[in-house]
Short mmCIF file of C-alpha atoms and ligand atoms in Angstrom, two decimals:
data_model
loop_
_atom_site.label_atom_id
_atom_site.label_comp_id
_atom_site.label_asym_id
_atom_site.label_seq_id
_atom_site.Cartn_x
_atom_site.Cartn_y
_atom_site.Cartn_z
CA MET A 1 -9.55 -13.59 0.17
CA THR A 2 -8.24 -10.12 0.97
CA ARG A 3 -4.70 -10.01 2.25
CA LEU A 4 -3.73 -7.66 5.05
CA SER A 5 -0.39 -6.05 4.35
CA VAL A 6 0.90 -4.10 7.32
CA ASN A 7 2.63 -0.86 6.40
CA LEU A 8 5.59 -0.40 8.76
CA ASN A 9 6.36 3.27 8.07
CA LYS A 10 5.41 4.33 11.57
CA ILE A 11 7.62 1.70 13.18
CA ALA A 12 10.55 2.93 11.11
CA LEU A 13 9.72 6.53 12.04
CA LEU A 14 9.78 5.64 15.74
CA ARG A 15 13.08 3.82 15.33
CA ASN A 16 14.64 6.68 13.37
CA SER A 17 13.63 9.23 16.01
CA ARG A 18 16.31 7.87 18.37
CA GLY A 19 18.97 6.86 15.88
CA SER A 20 19.21 3.32 17.25
CA ASN A 21 17.64 0.05 16.16
CA PHE A 22 14.73 0.15 18.57
CA PRO A 23 12.06 -0.81 17.79
CA ASP A 24 13.66 -3.33 15.46
CA LEU A 25 11.86 -3.05 12.13
CA ILE A 26 12.74 -6.57 11.05
CA GLN A 27 11.52 -8.07 14.32
CA VAL A 28 8.26 -6.14 14.08
CA ALA A 29 7.78 -7.36 10.50
CA LYS A 30 8.34 -10.95 11.62
CA ASP A 31 5.95 -10.48 14.53
CA CYS A 32 3.25 -9.03 12.25
CA GLU A 33 3.54 -12.16 10.14
CA ARG A 34 3.48 -14.38 13.22
CA PHE A 35 0.29 -12.62 14.32
CA GLY A 36 -1.35 -13.37 10.97
CA ALA A 37 -0.56 -10.49 8.59
CA GLN A 38 -0.29 -11.76 5.04
CA GLY A 39 2.06 -9.08 3.81
CA ILE A 40 4.53 -6.37 4.78
CA THR A 41 4.65 -2.97 3.09
CA VAL A 42 7.26 -0.23 3.33
CA HIS A 43 7.55 3.12 1.60
CA PRO A 44 11.15 4.31 1.35
CA ARG A 45 11.07 8.01 0.56
CA PRO A 46 14.07 9.95 -0.75
CA GLY A 47 14.76 11.53 2.68
CA GLU A 48 14.41 8.12 4.39
CA ARG A 49 12.34 9.50 7.24
CA HIS A 50 10.42 6.23 7.30
CA CYS A 51 11.97 3.04 6.01
CA LYS A 52 15.57 3.31 4.79
CA PHE A 53 16.75 1.80 1.55
CA SER A 54 19.20 -0.25 3.62
CA ASP A 55 16.20 -1.93 5.34
CA LEU A 56 14.89 -3.44 2.13
CA GLN A 57 17.21 -6.39 1.66
CA LEU A 58 16.90 -7.46 5.30
CA LEU A 59 13.13 -7.27 5.09
CA LYS A 60 13.13 -9.36 1.95
CA GLU A 61 15.38 -11.97 3.55
CA ASN A 62 13.34 -12.19 6.74
CA CYS A 63 9.76 -11.86 5.56
CA THR A 64 7.94 -15.02 4.64
CA THR A 65 4.73 -13.39 3.41
CA GLU A 66 4.24 -10.98 0.54
CA PHE A 67 6.68 -8.09 0.45
CA ASN A 68 5.42 -4.86 -1.10
CA ILE A 69 7.61 -1.81 -1.64
CA GLU A 70 5.78 1.38 -2.50
CA GLY A 71 7.11 4.73 -3.59
CA PHE A 72 7.83 7.24 -6.31
CA PRO A 73 9.82 5.55 -9.09
CA ASP A 74 12.89 7.74 -9.48
CA ARG A 75 16.04 5.98 -10.73
CA HIS A 76 17.43 5.33 -7.25
CA PHE A 77 14.15 3.82 -6.03
CA LEU A 78 13.88 1.60 -9.09
CA ASP A 79 17.48 0.36 -8.81
CA GLU A 80 16.98 -0.52 -5.15
CA VAL A 81 13.66 -2.26 -5.79
CA ILE A 82 15.08 -4.28 -8.66
CA LYS A 83 18.04 -5.30 -6.48
CA VAL A 84 15.72 -6.56 -3.74
CA LYS A 85 12.96 -7.99 -5.95
CA PRO A 86 9.89 -7.74 -3.73
CA HIS A 87 6.75 -9.60 -4.78
CA GLN A 88 5.06 -6.33 -5.57
CA CYS A 89 6.02 -2.73 -6.20
CA THR A 90 3.33 -0.09 -5.78
CA LEU A 91 4.11 3.07 -7.69
CA VAL A 92 2.99 6.26 -5.97
CA PRO A 93 3.11 9.77 -7.47
CA ASP A 94 4.22 11.63 -4.36
CA ASP A 95 6.94 14.25 -4.28
CA PRO A 96 9.80 14.00 -1.75
CA THR A 97 8.41 16.63 0.61
CA GLN A 98 4.89 15.27 0.77
CA LEU A 99 3.66 14.35 4.26
CA THR A 100 1.82 11.31 2.94
CA SER A 101 0.41 10.12 -0.39
CA ASP A 102 -2.73 12.03 -1.24
CA HIS A 103 -3.62 11.26 -4.86
CA GLY A 104 -3.20 8.65 -7.54
CA TRP A 105 -1.43 8.67 -10.91
CA ASN A 106 -2.69 10.37 -13.99
CA THR A 107 -2.21 7.33 -16.19
CA ILE A 108 -3.06 9.31 -19.32
CA VAL A 109 -0.70 12.27 -18.95
CA GLN A 110 2.09 10.13 -17.45
CA LYS A 111 1.49 7.19 -19.76
CA ASP A 112 4.94 7.06 -21.41
CA PHE A 113 6.84 7.57 -18.16
CA LEU A 114 4.89 4.81 -16.41
CA LYS A 115 4.80 2.35 -19.28
CA GLU A 116 8.58 2.11 -19.43
CA ILE A 117 8.91 1.71 -15.65
CA ILE A 118 6.18 -0.93 -15.45
CA ALA A 119 7.86 -2.92 -18.21
CA GLU A 120 11.22 -2.73 -16.45
CA LEU A 121 9.80 -3.93 -13.12
CA LYS A 122 7.78 -6.70 -14.75
CA SER A 123 10.80 -7.92 -16.68
CA ASN A 124 12.37 -8.42 -13.24
CA ASN A 125 9.40 -10.53 -12.15
CA ILE A 126 8.00 -7.85 -9.87
CA ARG A 127 4.24 -7.38 -9.90
CA VAL A 128 3.32 -3.74 -10.43
CA SER A 129 0.44 -1.92 -8.79
CA LEU A 130 -0.46 1.72 -9.49
CA PHE A 131 -1.87 3.99 -6.79
CA ILE A 132 -4.97 5.47 -8.34
CA ASP A 133 -8.13 7.48 -7.82
CA ALA A 134 -11.52 5.91 -8.54
CA ASP A 135 -11.90 7.04 -12.15
CA THR A 136 -12.63 4.74 -15.09
CA THR A 137 -10.46 6.66 -17.56
CA LEU A 138 -7.45 6.46 -15.25
CA ILE A 139 -8.12 2.81 -14.48
CA GLU A 140 -8.36 1.96 -18.16
CA GLY A 141 -5.12 3.91 -18.62
CA ALA A 142 -3.48 1.72 -15.96
CA ALA A 143 -4.52 -1.45 -17.78
CA ASN A 144 -3.33 -0.08 -21.12
CA ILE A 145 0.18 0.56 -19.88
CA GLY A 146 0.57 -2.90 -18.40
CA ALA A 147 -0.14 -2.50 -14.68
CA ASP A 148 -0.98 -5.79 -12.96
CA ARG A 149 -3.00 -4.15 -10.23
CA ILE A 150 -4.36 -0.86 -9.04
CA GLU A 151 -4.34 0.35 -5.48
CA TYR A 152 -7.31 2.59 -4.78
CA TYR A 153 -6.42 5.74 -2.87
CA THR A 154 -9.01 5.36 -0.11
CA GLY A 155 -8.38 8.72 1.61
CA PRO A 156 -11.59 10.33 0.26
CA TYR A 157 -13.59 7.20 1.13
CA ALA A 158 -12.32 7.27 4.72
CA LYS A 159 -12.95 11.01 5.03
CA ASN A 160 -16.58 10.76 3.93
CA PHE A 161 -17.36 7.39 5.51
CA HIS A 162 -18.93 8.80 8.67
CA THR A 163 -21.20 11.23 6.86
CA ASN A 164 -22.57 8.74 4.35
CA PRO A 165 -20.88 5.37 3.72
CA GLU A 166 -22.92 4.70 0.58
CA THR A 167 -21.88 7.95 -1.07
CA ALA A 168 -18.34 7.56 0.20
CA ILE A 169 -17.86 4.20 -1.49
CA LYS A 170 -19.90 4.83 -4.67
CA GLU A 171 -17.04 5.61 -7.08
CA ILE A 172 -14.74 2.87 -5.81
CA LYS A 173 -17.56 0.34 -5.89
CA GLU A 174 -18.59 1.20 -9.45
CA THR A 175 -15.13 1.49 -10.95
CA CYS A 176 -14.05 -1.71 -9.22
CA VAL A 177 -16.41 -3.75 -11.43
CA PHE A 178 -14.82 -2.11 -14.47
CA ALA A 179 -11.28 -2.76 -13.16
CA GLN A 180 -12.13 -6.40 -12.57
CA GLN A 181 -13.45 -6.71 -16.14
CA LEU A 182 -10.13 -5.34 -17.39
CA GLY A 183 -8.38 -8.12 -15.53
CA LEU A 184 -6.66 -5.86 -13.01
CA GLY A 185 -5.94 -7.02 -9.49
CA ILE A 186 -7.40 -4.69 -6.88
CA ASN A 187 -5.68 -3.31 -3.80
CA ALA A 188 -6.67 -0.45 -1.54
CA GLY A 189 -4.96 1.73 0.99
CA HIS A 190 -4.83 4.95 2.96
CA ASP A 191 -6.73 5.90 6.09
CA LEU A 192 -8.34 2.48 6.38
CA ASN A 193 -9.18 1.56 9.95
CA LEU A 194 -11.28 -0.74 12.12
CA GLU A 195 -14.41 1.32 11.43
CA ASN A 196 -14.31 1.64 7.64
CA LEU A 197 -12.50 -1.54 6.56
CA LYS A 198 -15.34 -4.06 6.65
CA TYR A 199 -17.72 -1.84 4.69
CA LEU A 200 -15.08 -1.44 1.98
CA LYS A 201 -14.41 -5.16 1.82
CA ASP A 202 -18.12 -6.08 1.75
CA ASN A 203 -18.98 -3.64 -1.02
CA LEU A 204 -16.32 -4.46 -3.59
CA VAL A 205 -16.60 -7.30 -6.11
CA GLN A 206 -12.91 -7.96 -5.61
CA LEU A 207 -10.31 -6.80 -3.12
CA ASP A 208 -6.98 -8.61 -3.26
CA GLU A 209 -5.05 -6.66 -0.68
CA VAL A 210 -5.27 -3.76 1.73
CA SER A 211 -2.21 -1.96 2.95
CA ILE A 212 -2.71 -0.36 6.35
CA GLY A 213 -0.24 1.52 8.50
CA HIS A 214 -1.19 4.59 10.48
CA ALA A 215 -4.44 3.49 12.11
CA LEU A 216 -3.24 -0.05 12.74
CA ILE A 217 -0.09 1.08 14.54
CA CYS A 218 -2.09 3.67 16.52
CA ASP A 219 -4.58 0.97 17.54
CA ALA A 220 -1.70 -1.26 18.58
CA ILE A 221 -0.64 1.31 21.20
CA TYR A 222 -3.86 0.64 23.06
CA LEU A 223 -4.73 -2.91 22.02
CA GLY A 224 -1.36 -4.53 21.43
CA LEU A 225 -0.02 -5.56 18.03
CA GLU A 226 -1.18 -9.17 18.11
CA ASN A 227 -4.72 -8.30 19.14
CA THR A 228 -4.89 -5.42 16.66
CA ILE A 229 -3.84 -7.56 13.71
CA ARG A 230 -6.44 -10.14 14.70
CA LEU A 231 -9.13 -7.45 14.78
CA TYR A 232 -8.16 -6.18 11.31
CA LEU A 233 -8.13 -9.74 9.95
CA ASN A 234 -11.62 -10.27 11.38
CA LYS A 235 -12.87 -7.27 9.41
CA LEU A 236 -11.60 -8.92 6.22
CA ALA A 237 -13.00 -12.37 6.96
N1 PXP B 1 -0.88 2.99 0.35
C1 PXP B 1 -0.01 3.97 0.00
C2 PXP B 1 0.36 4.10 -1.43
C3 PXP B 1 0.56 4.81 0.97
O1 PXP B 1 1.41 5.76 0.61
C4 PXP B 1 0.21 4.62 2.32
C5 PXP B 1 0.84 5.47 3.37
O2 PXP B 1 2.20 5.28 3.37
C6 PXP B 1 -0.70 3.59 2.63
C7 PXP B 1 -1.23 2.80 1.62
C8 PXP B 1 -1.13 3.32 4.05
O3 PXP B 1 -1.89 4.39 4.52
P1 PXP B 1 -2.20 4.51 6.07
O4 PXP B 1 -0.90 4.72 6.77
O5 PXP B 1 -3.12 5.69 6.15
O6 PXP B 1 -2.86 3.23 6.49
#
């Protein structure tokens, strides 16, 4: 089974644009779950333009499915995550000014930095996933430093999907077998949508979770949130 975790960044962005609590992030998270989503993801960035750190505890208290917090692990982020204790923390190597995540970790160069952080999160019973590109050396590096899962950065897959799906998925498909043999859980995220999701799911030996925000929320403008979540779940069935 592949879980659908809805990334609520865009809902938080909409809320923040008016300085009030509308739309209510917590209510939207609860509604996503009611409509069938099996997880909720947020990405608190240092400038808090999306989710705010003050949202985390309320989300944890109100969500009944899997709660995933993603982000760059500076000290403040780690302290907040450890306070809230989500089910999963996805570490992402983005800098504070980045528009959106656009690459995975270099698990070789940043081995010592990551190893310590992964150990700290795991000692707090938080599962750790590393955002990563489809490269066997980097995936092996993730396993060696204790990551529980990897999250494939699917931006390049999504970009090339329309030209040639087979070529677009090749590296993820091949490295996924290797990751599974290493005992890593496998997540995927970025630019996944109703067109490219099923092909990804059907071509991987294992896919534990997808985290989807931008396209899903955009689709919901036209199709409604309940209907949209159902359509995404159908692609994963
Ligand atoms: N995974 C990670 C690590 C991300 O940073 C994001 C974007 O916040 C996503 C998944 C979701 O990407 P999208 O919004 O394109 O669905």
